[in-house]
Coordinates of C-alpha atoms in Angstrom, one line a residue:
Chain A
G928 CA 0.5 15.1 -15.6
A929 CA 0.9 18.7 -14.3
V930 CA 0.3 19.1 -10.6
V931 CA -1.1 22.1 -8.8
S932 CA -1.1 22.3 -5.0
Q933 CA -3.0 24.5 -2.6
H934 CA -2.2 25.4 0.9
P935 CA -3.9 25.2 3.3
S936 CA -6.5 22.6 2.4
W937 CA -8.8 24.0 5.0
V938 CA -8.8 27.0 7.3
I939 CA -11.0 28.3 10.1
C940 CA -10.6 31.9 11.1
K941 CA -12.3 34.6 13.1
S942 CA -14.3 37.3 11.5
G943 CA -12.2 40.4 10.8
T944 CA -8.9 38.5 10.2
S945 CA -7.1 38.0 6.9
V946 CA -6.4 34.6 5.4
K947 CA -3.8 33.8 2.7
I948 CA -4.2 30.9 0.4
E949 CA -1.2 29.7 -1.7
C950 CA -1.4 28.0 -5.1
R951 CA 1.7 26.4 -6.6
S952 CA 2.4 24.7 -9.9
L953 CA 4.8 21.9 -8.9
D954 CA 6.2 20.7 -12.1
F955 CA 5.6 23.4 -14.7
Q956 CA 5.7 27.1 -15.1
A957 CA 2.3 28.7 -15.0
T958 CA 2.0 31.7 -17.2
T959 CA -1.6 32.3 -16.0
M960 CA -3.3 31.3 -12.8
F961 CA -7.0 31.6 -12.1
W962 CA -8.9 31.8 -8.8
Y963 CA -12.4 30.4 -8.5
R964 CA -15.0 30.3 -5.7
Q965 CA -17.5 27.5 -5.4
F966 CA -20.5 27.7 -3.2
P967 CA -22.1 24.4 -1.9
K968 CA -23.7 22.4 -4.7
Q969 CA -22.9 25.1 -7.3
S970 CA -20.5 25.6 -10.2
L971 CA -17.2 27.4 -10.1
M972 CA -17.3 31.2 -10.3
L973 CA -14.2 32.8 -11.8
M974 CA -13.0 35.5 -9.5
A975 CA -9.8 36.7 -11.2
T976 CA -7.1 35.9 -13.7
S977 CA -3.5 36.6 -12.9
N978 CA -0.4 36.6 -15.1
E979 CA 3.0 36.5 -13.5
G980 CA 4.4 39.9 -12.8
S981 CA 1.3 41.9 -13.6
K982 CA -1.9 42.9 -11.8
A983 CA -4.7 40.5 -11.6
T984 CA -7.8 41.0 -13.8
Y985 CA -10.9 40.7 -11.6
E986 CA -14.3 39.6 -12.8
Q987 CA -17.2 41.9 -12.5
G988 CA -18.6 42.0 -8.9
V989 CA -15.4 40.7 -7.3
E990 CA -13.9 43.2 -4.8
K991 CA -10.3 43.9 -5.6
D992 CA -9.5 45.2 -2.2
K993 CA -11.1 42.3 -0.4
F994 CA -9.5 39.5 -2.5
L995 CA -5.9 40.4 -3.0
I996 CA -4.1 38.3 -5.6
N997 CA -0.4 38.2 -6.1
H998 CA 1.4 36.2 -8.8
A999 CA 5.0 36.9 -8.0
S1000 CA 6.6 34.0 -9.8
L1001 CA 5.7 31.5 -12.5
T1002 CA 5.0 28.8 -9.9
L1003 CA 3.2 30.7 -7.1
S1004 CA 0.1 32.7 -6.8
T1005 CA -1.6 33.8 -3.5
L1006 CA -5.1 34.9 -2.7
T1007 CA -5.6 36.9 0.5
V1008 CA -9.1 37.3 1.8
T1009 CA -8.9 40.5 3.8
S1010 CA -11.1 41.2 6.8
A1011 CA -12.9 38.0 6.3
H1012 CA -16.6 37.7 7.2
P1013 CA -18.9 34.7 7.5
E1014 CA -20.2 35.3 4.0
D1015 CA -16.7 34.8 2.6
S1016 CA -16.9 31.1 3.8
S1017 CA -16.5 29.1 0.6
F1018 CA -14.4 26.6 -1.3
Y1019 CA -11.6 28.4 -3.2
I1020 CA -10.0 26.7 -6.1
C1021 CA -7.0 27.8 -8.1
S1022 CA -6.0 26.6 -11.5
A1023 CA -2.9 27.1 -13.6
S1024 CA -2.3 27.2 -17.3
A1025 CA 1.0 26.8 -19.1
G1026 CA -0.4 28.4 -22.2
L1027 CA -0.7 25.1 -24.0
A1028 CA -2.4 24.9 -27.3
S1029 CA -5.2 22.8 -25.8
N1030 CA -6.0 25.7 -23.4
E1031 CA -6.0 23.1 -20.6
Q1032 CA -6.0 24.3 -17.0
F1033 CA -4.8 22.2 -14.1
F1034 CA -6.7 22.5 -10.9
G1035 CA -5.6 22.6 -7.3
P1036 CA -7.5 20.5 -4.8
G1037 CA -9.2 23.5 -3.3
T1038 CA -9.2 25.3 0.1
R1039 CA -12.2 25.3 2.3
L1040 CA -12.5 28.6 4.2
T1041 CA -14.8 28.9 7.2
V1042 CA -15.1 32.2 8.9
L1043 CA -16.7 32.2 12.3
Chain B
G564 CA -20.3 35.7 -24.6
D565 CA -19.3 32.1 -24.4
S566 CA -21.5 29.8 -22.3
V567 CA -22.0 26.2 -21.4
T568 CA -25.3 24.5 -20.7
Q569 CA -25.6 21.1 -19.3
M570 CA -28.5 19.0 -18.1
E571 CA -29.8 19.5 -14.6
G572 CA -29.3 16.9 -12.0
P573 CA -29.3 15.0 -10.0
V574 CA -29.1 12.0 -12.1
T575 CA -29.7 8.7 -10.3
L576 CA -28.8 5.4 -11.9
S577 CA -28.4 1.8 -10.9
E578 CA -25.0 0.2 -11.2
E579 CA -24.1 -0.9 -14.8
A580 CA -26.7 1.4 -16.3
F581 CA -25.9 3.6 -19.3
L582 CA -25.0 7.2 -18.6
T583 CA -25.6 10.3 -20.8
I584 CA -25.1 13.8 -19.6
N585 CA -25.9 16.4 -22.2
C586 CA -23.8 19.5 -22.8
T587 CA -24.1 22.2 -25.4
Y588 CA -22.1 25.3 -25.8
T589 CA -21.9 28.7 -27.5
A590 CA -18.6 30.2 -28.4
T591 CA -17.4 32.9 -30.7
G592 CA -14.1 31.1 -31.6
Y593 CA -13.0 27.5 -31.8
P594 CA -13.0 26.4 -28.2
S595 CA -11.4 23.4 -26.6
L596 CA -14.0 21.3 -24.7
F597 CA -13.6 19.5 -21.4
W598 CA -15.3 17.3 -18.9
Y599 CA -14.2 17.7 -15.3
V600 CA -15.3 15.5 -12.3
Q601 CA -15.5 16.6 -8.7
Y602 CA -15.7 13.9 -6.0
P603 CA -17.1 15.0 -2.6
G604 CA -14.9 17.4 -0.8
E605 CA -12.3 17.5 -3.5
G606 CA -11.1 19.8 -6.3
L607 CA -11.7 19.3 -10.0
Q608 CA -10.0 16.6 -12.0
L609 CA -9.9 16.6 -15.7
L610 CA -11.8 13.6 -17.0
L611 CA -11.4 14.1 -20.8
K612 CA -11.0 16.7 -23.4
A613 CA -11.3 17.4 -27.1
T614 CA -9.6 20.3 -28.9
K615 CA -11.2 20.3 -32.4
A616 CA -14.4 19.2 -34.2
D617 CA -15.0 15.4 -34.4
D618 CA -12.4 14.7 -31.8
K619 CA -13.4 12.1 -29.3
G620 CA -12.1 12.4 -25.7
S621 CA -12.1 9.2 -23.6
N622 CA -10.9 8.1 -20.2
K623 CA -12.0 5.5 -17.6
G624 CA -14.8 4.3 -19.8
F625 CA -16.2 7.8 -20.3
E626 CA -16.3 9.4 -23.7
A627 CA -17.5 12.5 -25.4
T628 CA -17.3 13.7 -29.0
Y629 CA -16.9 17.3 -30.1
R630 CA -19.8 18.0 -32.4
K631 CA -19.4 21.4 -34.0
E632 CA -22.6 21.1 -36.1
T633 CA -24.8 20.6 -33.0
T634 CA -22.4 22.6 -30.6
S635 CA -22.5 19.6 -28.3
F636 CA -20.1 17.6 -26.1
H637 CA -22.3 15.0 -24.5
L638 CA -20.7 12.7 -21.9
E639 CA -21.4 9.0 -22.1
K640 CA -20.5 5.8 -20.2
G641 CA -21.7 2.4 -21.1
S642 CA -21.8 0.9 -17.6
V643 CA -21.6 3.1 -14.5
Q644 CA -20.2 2.1 -11.1
V645 CA -20.9 3.3 -7.6
S646 CA -17.5 4.9 -7.6
D647 CA -18.6 7.2 -10.5
S648 CA -20.9 9.1 -8.1
A649 CA -19.7 12.7 -8.3
V650 CA -20.4 16.0 -9.9
Y651 CA -19.6 16.4 -13.6
F652 CA -18.8 19.7 -15.1
C653 CA -18.7 20.5 -18.8
A654 CA -16.4 23.3 -19.7
L655 CA -14.9 25.2 -22.6
S656 CA -11.8 27.3 -23.0
D657 CA -11.5 29.7 -25.9
L658 CA -8.1 31.2 -27.0
T659 CA -9.9 34.4 -27.8
G660 CA -11.1 34.5 -24.2
G661 CA -7.6 34.5 -22.8
F662 CA -7.6 30.9 -21.6
K663 CA -10.6 31.5 -19.3
T664 CA -12.5 28.4 -18.7
I665 CA -16.3 28.7 -18.7
F666 CA -18.1 26.0 -16.7
G667 CA -21.5 24.6 -16.9
A668 CA -23.6 24.4 -13.8
G669 CA -22.6 20.8 -13.0
T670 CA -24.6 17.6 -13.0
R671 CA -24.6 15.5 -9.8
L672 CA -24.6 11.7 -10.5
F673 CA -25.7 9.2 -7.9
V674 CA -25.1 5.5 -8.7
K675 CA -26.9 3.0 -6.6
A676 CA -25.5 -0.5 -6.0

């Protein structure tokens, strides 16, 4: 099956620093990638949708300037959390779609961010 | 807009018990339906899916049938194991929604030996 990787799997950073999370589709070309945030014991909240070569579409309430998304190629999308604060600590999950008729998304393993 | 509602947890069962996790949906189009499973500390894994009415998705002893008349996609397993303890998410993806996946709140399952 299709594989999506994320790097790093976990990161601890100081308040005020920026953190970049990579999402890669390893064996297929992802026309669309999605970024989710998951708080403990809660469901996934869609943050943004990105299509290769175009600007990401952010969900209501998600700060574009804080969560920078780049989708420079069909196999790589990055999420940068700028000037991170403790309230940004969360589990960030990406997914990728190849635009299949089944609308299936393939999920990465997630990145746990802890901001001190 | 599209939405998914699934039964609240946690659900606690003894090993070999029968499992049902209810899921209903609302959608403007003809969505594909999914069940995802999340084990502690891990990302989501696709458990099963169905793309049209009356389709039955199945995997690892789990199954769910796409019921358009009742807008439901209930997850069932005849005999659960301790290793099935996880959080289960019902989800839909509608072509008219641009491939966005809408998730239910998740149901945590605990299986006791």
